[in-house]
mmCIF file of C-alpha atoms in Angstrom:
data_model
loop_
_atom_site.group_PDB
_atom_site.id
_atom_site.type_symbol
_atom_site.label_atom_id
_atom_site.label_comp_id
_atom_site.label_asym_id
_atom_site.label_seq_id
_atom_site.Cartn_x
_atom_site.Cartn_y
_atom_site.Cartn_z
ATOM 1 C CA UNK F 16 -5.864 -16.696 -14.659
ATOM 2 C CA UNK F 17 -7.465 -16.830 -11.233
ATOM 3 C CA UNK F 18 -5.752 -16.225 -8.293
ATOM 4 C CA UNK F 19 -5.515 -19.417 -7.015
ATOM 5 C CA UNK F 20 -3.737 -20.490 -10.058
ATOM 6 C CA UNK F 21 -1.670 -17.756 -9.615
ATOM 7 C CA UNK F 22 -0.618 -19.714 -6.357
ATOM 8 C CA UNK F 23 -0.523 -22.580 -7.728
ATOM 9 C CA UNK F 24 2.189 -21.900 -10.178
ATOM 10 C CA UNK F 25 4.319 -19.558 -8.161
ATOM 11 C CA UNK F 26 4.701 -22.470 -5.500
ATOM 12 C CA UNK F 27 5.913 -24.389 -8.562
ATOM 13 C CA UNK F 28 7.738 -22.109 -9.103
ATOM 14 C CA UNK F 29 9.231 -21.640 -5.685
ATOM 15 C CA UNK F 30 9.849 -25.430 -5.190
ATOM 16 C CA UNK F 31 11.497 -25.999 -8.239
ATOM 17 C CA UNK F 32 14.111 -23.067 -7.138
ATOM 18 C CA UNK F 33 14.601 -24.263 -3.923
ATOM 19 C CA UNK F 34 15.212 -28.183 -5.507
ATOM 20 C CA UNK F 35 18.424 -26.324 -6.853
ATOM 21 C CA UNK F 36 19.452 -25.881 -3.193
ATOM 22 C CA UNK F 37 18.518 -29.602 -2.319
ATOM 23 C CA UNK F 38 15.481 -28.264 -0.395
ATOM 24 C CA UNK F 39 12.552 -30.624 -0.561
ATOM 25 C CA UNK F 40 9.337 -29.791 -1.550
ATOM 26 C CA UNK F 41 7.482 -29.726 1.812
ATOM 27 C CA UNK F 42 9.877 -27.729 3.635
ATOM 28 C CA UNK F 43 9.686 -25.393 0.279
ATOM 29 C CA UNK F 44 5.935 -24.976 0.627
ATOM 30 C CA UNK F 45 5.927 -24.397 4.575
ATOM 31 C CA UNK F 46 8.370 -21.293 3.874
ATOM 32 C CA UNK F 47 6.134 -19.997 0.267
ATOM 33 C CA UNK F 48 3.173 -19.611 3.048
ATOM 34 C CA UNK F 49 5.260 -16.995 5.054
ATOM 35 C CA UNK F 50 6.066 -15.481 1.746
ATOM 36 C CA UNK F 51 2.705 -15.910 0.525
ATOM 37 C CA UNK F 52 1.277 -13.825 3.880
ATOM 38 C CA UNK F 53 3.734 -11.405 3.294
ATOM 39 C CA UNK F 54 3.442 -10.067 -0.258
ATOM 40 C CA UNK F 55 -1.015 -10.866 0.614
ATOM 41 C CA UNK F 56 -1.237 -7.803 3.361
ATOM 42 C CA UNK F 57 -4.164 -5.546 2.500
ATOM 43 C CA UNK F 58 -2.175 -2.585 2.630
ATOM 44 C CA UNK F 59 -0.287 -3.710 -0.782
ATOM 45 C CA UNK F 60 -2.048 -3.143 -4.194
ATOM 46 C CA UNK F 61 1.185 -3.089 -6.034
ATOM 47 C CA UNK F 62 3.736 -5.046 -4.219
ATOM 48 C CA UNK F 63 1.992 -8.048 -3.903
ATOM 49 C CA UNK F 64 2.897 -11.400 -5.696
ATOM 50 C CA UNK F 65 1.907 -10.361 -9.056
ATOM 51 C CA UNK F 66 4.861 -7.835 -8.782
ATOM 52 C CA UNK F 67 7.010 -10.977 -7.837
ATOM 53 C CA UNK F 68 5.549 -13.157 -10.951
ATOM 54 C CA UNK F 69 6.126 -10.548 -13.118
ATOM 55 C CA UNK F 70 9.767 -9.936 -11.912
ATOM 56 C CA UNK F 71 10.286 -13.381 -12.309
ATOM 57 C CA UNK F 72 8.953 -13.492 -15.570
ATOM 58 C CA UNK F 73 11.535 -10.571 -16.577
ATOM 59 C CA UNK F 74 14.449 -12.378 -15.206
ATOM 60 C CA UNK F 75 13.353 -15.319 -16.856
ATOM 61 C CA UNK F 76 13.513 -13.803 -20.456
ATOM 62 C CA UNK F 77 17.184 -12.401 -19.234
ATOM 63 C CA UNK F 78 19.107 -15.587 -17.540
ATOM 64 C CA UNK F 79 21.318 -16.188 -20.360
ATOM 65 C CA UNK F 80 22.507 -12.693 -19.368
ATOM 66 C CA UNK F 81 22.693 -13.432 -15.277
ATOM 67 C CA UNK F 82 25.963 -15.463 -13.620
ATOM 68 C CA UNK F 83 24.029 -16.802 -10.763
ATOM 69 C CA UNK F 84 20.421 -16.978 -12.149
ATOM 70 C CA UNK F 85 18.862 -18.550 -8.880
ATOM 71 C CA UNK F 86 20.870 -16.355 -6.366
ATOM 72 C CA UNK F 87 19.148 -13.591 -8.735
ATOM 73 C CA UNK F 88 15.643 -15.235 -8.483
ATOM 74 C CA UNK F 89 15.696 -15.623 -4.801
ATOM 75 C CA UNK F 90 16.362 -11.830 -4.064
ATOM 76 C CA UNK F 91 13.503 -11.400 -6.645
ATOM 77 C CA UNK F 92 10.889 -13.539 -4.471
ATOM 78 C CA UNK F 93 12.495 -11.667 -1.430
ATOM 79 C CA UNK F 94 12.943 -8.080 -1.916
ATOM 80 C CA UNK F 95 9.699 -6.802 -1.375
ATOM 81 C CA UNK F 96 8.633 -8.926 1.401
ATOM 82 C CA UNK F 97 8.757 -5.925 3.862
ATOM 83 C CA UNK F 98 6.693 -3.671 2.738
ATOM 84 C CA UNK F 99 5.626 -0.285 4.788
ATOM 85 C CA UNK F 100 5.473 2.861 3.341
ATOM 86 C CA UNK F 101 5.836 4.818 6.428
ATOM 87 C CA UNK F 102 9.302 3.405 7.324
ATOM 88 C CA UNK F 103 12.504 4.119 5.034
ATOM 89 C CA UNK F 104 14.463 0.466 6.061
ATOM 90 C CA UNK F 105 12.335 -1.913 3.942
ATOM 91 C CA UNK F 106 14.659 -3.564 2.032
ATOM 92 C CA UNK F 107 17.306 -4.021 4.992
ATOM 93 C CA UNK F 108 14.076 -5.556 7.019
ATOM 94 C CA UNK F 109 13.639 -7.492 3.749
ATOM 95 C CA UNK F 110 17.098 -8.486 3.678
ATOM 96 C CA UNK F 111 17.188 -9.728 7.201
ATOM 97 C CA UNK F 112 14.170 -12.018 6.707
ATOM 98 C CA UNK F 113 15.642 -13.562 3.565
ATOM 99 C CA UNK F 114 19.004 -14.293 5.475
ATOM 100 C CA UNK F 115 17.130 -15.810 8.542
ATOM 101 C CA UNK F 116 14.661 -17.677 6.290
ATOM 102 C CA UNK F 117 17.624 -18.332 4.138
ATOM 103 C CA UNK F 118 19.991 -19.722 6.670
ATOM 104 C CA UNK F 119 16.898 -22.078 8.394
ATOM 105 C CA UNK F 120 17.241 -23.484 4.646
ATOM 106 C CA UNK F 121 20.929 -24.260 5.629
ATOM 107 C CA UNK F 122 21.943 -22.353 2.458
ATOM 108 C CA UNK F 123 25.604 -21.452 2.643
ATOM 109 C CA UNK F 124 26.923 -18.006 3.754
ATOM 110 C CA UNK F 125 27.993 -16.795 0.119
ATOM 111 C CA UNK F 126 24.691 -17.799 -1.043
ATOM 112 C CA UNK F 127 22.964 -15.740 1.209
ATOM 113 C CA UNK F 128 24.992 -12.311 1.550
ATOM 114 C CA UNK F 129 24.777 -12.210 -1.923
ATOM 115 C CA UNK F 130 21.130 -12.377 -2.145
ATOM 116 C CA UNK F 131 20.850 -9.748 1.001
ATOM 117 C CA UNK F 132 23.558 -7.393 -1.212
ATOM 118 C CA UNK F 133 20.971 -7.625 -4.290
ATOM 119 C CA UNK F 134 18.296 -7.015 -2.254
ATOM 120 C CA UNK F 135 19.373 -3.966 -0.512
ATOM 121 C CA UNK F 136 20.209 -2.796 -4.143
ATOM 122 C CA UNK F 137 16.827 -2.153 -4.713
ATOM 123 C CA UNK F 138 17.042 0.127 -2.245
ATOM 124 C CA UNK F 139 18.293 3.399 -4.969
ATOM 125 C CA UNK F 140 18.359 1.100 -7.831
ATOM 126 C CA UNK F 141 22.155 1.362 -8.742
ATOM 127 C CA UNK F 142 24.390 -1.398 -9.552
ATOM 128 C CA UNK F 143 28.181 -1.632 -10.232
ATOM 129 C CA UNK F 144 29.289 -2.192 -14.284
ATOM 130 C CA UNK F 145 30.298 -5.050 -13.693
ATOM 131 C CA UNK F 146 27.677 -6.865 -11.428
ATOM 132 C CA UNK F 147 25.396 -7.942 -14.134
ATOM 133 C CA UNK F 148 23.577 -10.196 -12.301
ATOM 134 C CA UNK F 149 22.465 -7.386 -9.940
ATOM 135 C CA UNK F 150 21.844 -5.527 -12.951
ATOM 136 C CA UNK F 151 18.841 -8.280 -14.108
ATOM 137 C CA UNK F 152 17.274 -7.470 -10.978
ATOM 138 C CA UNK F 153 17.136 -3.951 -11.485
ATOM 139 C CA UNK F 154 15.546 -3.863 -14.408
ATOM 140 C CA UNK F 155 13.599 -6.721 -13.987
ATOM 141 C CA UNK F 156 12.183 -4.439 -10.878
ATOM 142 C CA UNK F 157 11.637 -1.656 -13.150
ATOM 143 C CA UNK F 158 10.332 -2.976 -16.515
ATOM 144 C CA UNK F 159 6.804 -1.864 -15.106
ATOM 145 C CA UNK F 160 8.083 1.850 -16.386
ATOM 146 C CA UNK F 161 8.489 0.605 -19.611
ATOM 147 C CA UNK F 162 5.203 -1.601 -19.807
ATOM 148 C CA UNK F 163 1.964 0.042 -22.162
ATOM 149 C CA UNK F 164 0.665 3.003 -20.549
ATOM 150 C CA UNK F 165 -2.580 1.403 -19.634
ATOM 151 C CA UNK F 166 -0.528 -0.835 -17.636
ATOM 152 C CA UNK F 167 1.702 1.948 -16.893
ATOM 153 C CA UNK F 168 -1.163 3.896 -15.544
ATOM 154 C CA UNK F 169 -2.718 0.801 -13.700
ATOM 155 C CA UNK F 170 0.622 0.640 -11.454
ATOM 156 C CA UNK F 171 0.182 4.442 -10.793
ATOM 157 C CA UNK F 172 -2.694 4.315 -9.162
ATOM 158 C CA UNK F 173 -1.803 1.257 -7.350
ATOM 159 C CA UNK F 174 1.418 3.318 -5.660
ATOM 160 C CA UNK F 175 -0.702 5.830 -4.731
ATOM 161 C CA UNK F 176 -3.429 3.272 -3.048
ATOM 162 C CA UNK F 177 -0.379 2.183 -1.166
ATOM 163 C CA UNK F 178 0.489 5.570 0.195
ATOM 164 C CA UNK F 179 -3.312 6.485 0.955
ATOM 165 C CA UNK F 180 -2.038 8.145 4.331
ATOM 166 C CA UNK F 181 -0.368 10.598 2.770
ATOM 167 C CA UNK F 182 -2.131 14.017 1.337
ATOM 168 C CA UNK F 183 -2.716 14.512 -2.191
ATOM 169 C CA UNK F 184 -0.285 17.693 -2.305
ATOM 170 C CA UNK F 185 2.640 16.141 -0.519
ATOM 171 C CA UNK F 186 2.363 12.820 -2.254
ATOM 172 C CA UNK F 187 2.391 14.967 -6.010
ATOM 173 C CA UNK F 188 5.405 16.643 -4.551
ATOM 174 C CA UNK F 189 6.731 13.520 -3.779
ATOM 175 C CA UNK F 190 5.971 11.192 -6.432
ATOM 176 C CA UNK F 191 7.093 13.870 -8.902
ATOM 177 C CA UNK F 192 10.670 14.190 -7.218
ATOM 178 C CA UNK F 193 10.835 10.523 -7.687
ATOM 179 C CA UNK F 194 10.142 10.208 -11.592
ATOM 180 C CA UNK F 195 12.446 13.511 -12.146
ATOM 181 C CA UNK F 196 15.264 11.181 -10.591
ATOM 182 C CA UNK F 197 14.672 8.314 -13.054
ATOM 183 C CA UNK F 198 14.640 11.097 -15.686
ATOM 184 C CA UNK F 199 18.210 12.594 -14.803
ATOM 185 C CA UNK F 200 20.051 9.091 -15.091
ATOM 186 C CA UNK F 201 21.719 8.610 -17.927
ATOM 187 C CA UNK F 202 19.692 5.365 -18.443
ATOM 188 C CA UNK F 203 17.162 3.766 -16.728
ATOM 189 C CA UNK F 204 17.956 0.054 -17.444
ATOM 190 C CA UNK F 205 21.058 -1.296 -17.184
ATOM 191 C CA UNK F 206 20.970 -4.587 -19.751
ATOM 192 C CA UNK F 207 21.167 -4.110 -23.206
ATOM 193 C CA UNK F 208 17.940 -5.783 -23.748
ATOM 194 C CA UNK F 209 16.121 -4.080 -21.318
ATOM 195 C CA UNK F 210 17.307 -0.542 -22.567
ATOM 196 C CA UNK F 211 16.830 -1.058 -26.299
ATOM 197 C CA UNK F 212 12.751 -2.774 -25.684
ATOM 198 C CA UNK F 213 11.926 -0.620 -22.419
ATOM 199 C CA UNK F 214 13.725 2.459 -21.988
ATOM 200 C CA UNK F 215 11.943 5.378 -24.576
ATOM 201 C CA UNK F 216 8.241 3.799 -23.261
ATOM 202 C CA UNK F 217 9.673 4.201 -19.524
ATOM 203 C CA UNK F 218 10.746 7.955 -20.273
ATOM 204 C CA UNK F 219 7.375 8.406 -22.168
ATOM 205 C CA UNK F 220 5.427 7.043 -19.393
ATOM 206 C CA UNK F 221 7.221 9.030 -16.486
ATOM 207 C CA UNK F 222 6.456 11.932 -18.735
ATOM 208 C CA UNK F 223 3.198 11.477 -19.394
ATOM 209 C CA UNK F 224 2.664 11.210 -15.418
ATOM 210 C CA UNK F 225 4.806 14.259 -14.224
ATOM 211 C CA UNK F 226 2.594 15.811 -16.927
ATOM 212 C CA UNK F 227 -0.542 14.655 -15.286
ATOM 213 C CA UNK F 228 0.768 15.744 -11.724
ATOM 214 C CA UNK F 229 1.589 19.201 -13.427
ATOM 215 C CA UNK F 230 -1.779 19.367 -14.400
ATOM 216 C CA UNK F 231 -3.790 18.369 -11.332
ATOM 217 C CA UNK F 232 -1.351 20.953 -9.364
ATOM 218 C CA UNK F 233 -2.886 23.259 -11.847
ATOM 219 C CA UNK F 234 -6.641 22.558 -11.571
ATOM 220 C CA UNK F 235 -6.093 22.826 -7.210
ATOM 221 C CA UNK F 236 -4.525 26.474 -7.805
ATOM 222 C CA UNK F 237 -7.472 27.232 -9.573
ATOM 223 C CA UNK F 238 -9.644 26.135 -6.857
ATOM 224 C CA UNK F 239 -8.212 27.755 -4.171
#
């Protein structure tokens, strides 16, 4: 699939969301360009709008699980619209948009604090037992850790491409910190679904890379 059918069907996608809101279809298409500039800046080479099809695609396969599946689906197509890895307030930027965007959309206040709240959630990726639908977005944000270590390894490499600016030794140090964290939870997804098909290829996959970041570490000692 080429990109521009990529487009294509995510504005489908988009306007058939927003019909659920009573939104018509031009208005939804004037507000999927913003989104579309957004998630396109050349900066991103993994949080671009493949990330947001294939977080949709995850939620997809767990509404019957969600209480509010387009509340859920909205934060999806909005949490990562901010995007700069040299600030740490992202997903509150990101929040802000959505409930400004949101709001234009004269979608009602309940509506849109409770896609801001699941938003900011991706913030440290923790949701409460019972919030399940916050939960679906969670894990639909981090099924990548679970996906086949080619793809696994593809999304590496595309994290690292977005945090070019930063050196190799601090950005090991760094990246490594991160995957230990996901290591020390008791469980990286949330849904039963998502633990039982994702969860042992996540842990294998984190492994492999802290592995790999052990090793490079290595081969620069040597150097020196």
């Amino acid at each position: 699939m080429n990109f521009n059918d990529t487009i294509n069907q995510l504005l489908e996608r988009w306007q058939h969301l927003l019909a659920s809101f009573e939104v018509t279809p031009d208005i939804a298409q004037v507000t999927f360009t913003q989104i579309v500039t957004a998630y396109s800046s050349p900066k991103r080479y993994y949080h671009t709008l493949e990330h947001i099809e294939y977080i949709l695609n995850i939620i997809e396969s767990l509404q019957d699980k969600t209480q509010n599946l387009e509340v859920v689906q909205l934060a999806a197509w909005f949490h990562d619209l901010v995007y700069d890895t040299q600030a740490h307030d992202n997903e509150e930027r990101s929040a802000k948009y959505a409930s400004h965007l949101l709001a234009s959309l004269r979608l009602s206040s309940r509506i849109i604090a409770t896609v801001s709240r699941l938003i900011l959630s991706t913030k440290f990726h923790q949701a409460a037992p019972n919030d399940i639908d916050c939960q679906v977005l969670l894990d639909a944000d981090l099924a990548i850790l679970g996906s086949p270590p080619v793809e696994y390894g593809n999304y590496a490499v595309a994290i690292r491409q977005e945090y070019a600016w930063v050196p190799q030794a601090e950005y090991l140090a760094g990246r490594k910190q991160v995957l230990q964290q996901f290591l020390q939870r008791d469980r990286i997804y949330y849904t039963p679904f998502m633990f039982q098909a994702f969860e042992l290829s996540a842990r294998s996959n984190i492994l492999q890379e802290i592995q790999q970041i052990n090793n490079t570490v290595l081969e620069k000692s040597y150097d020196k």
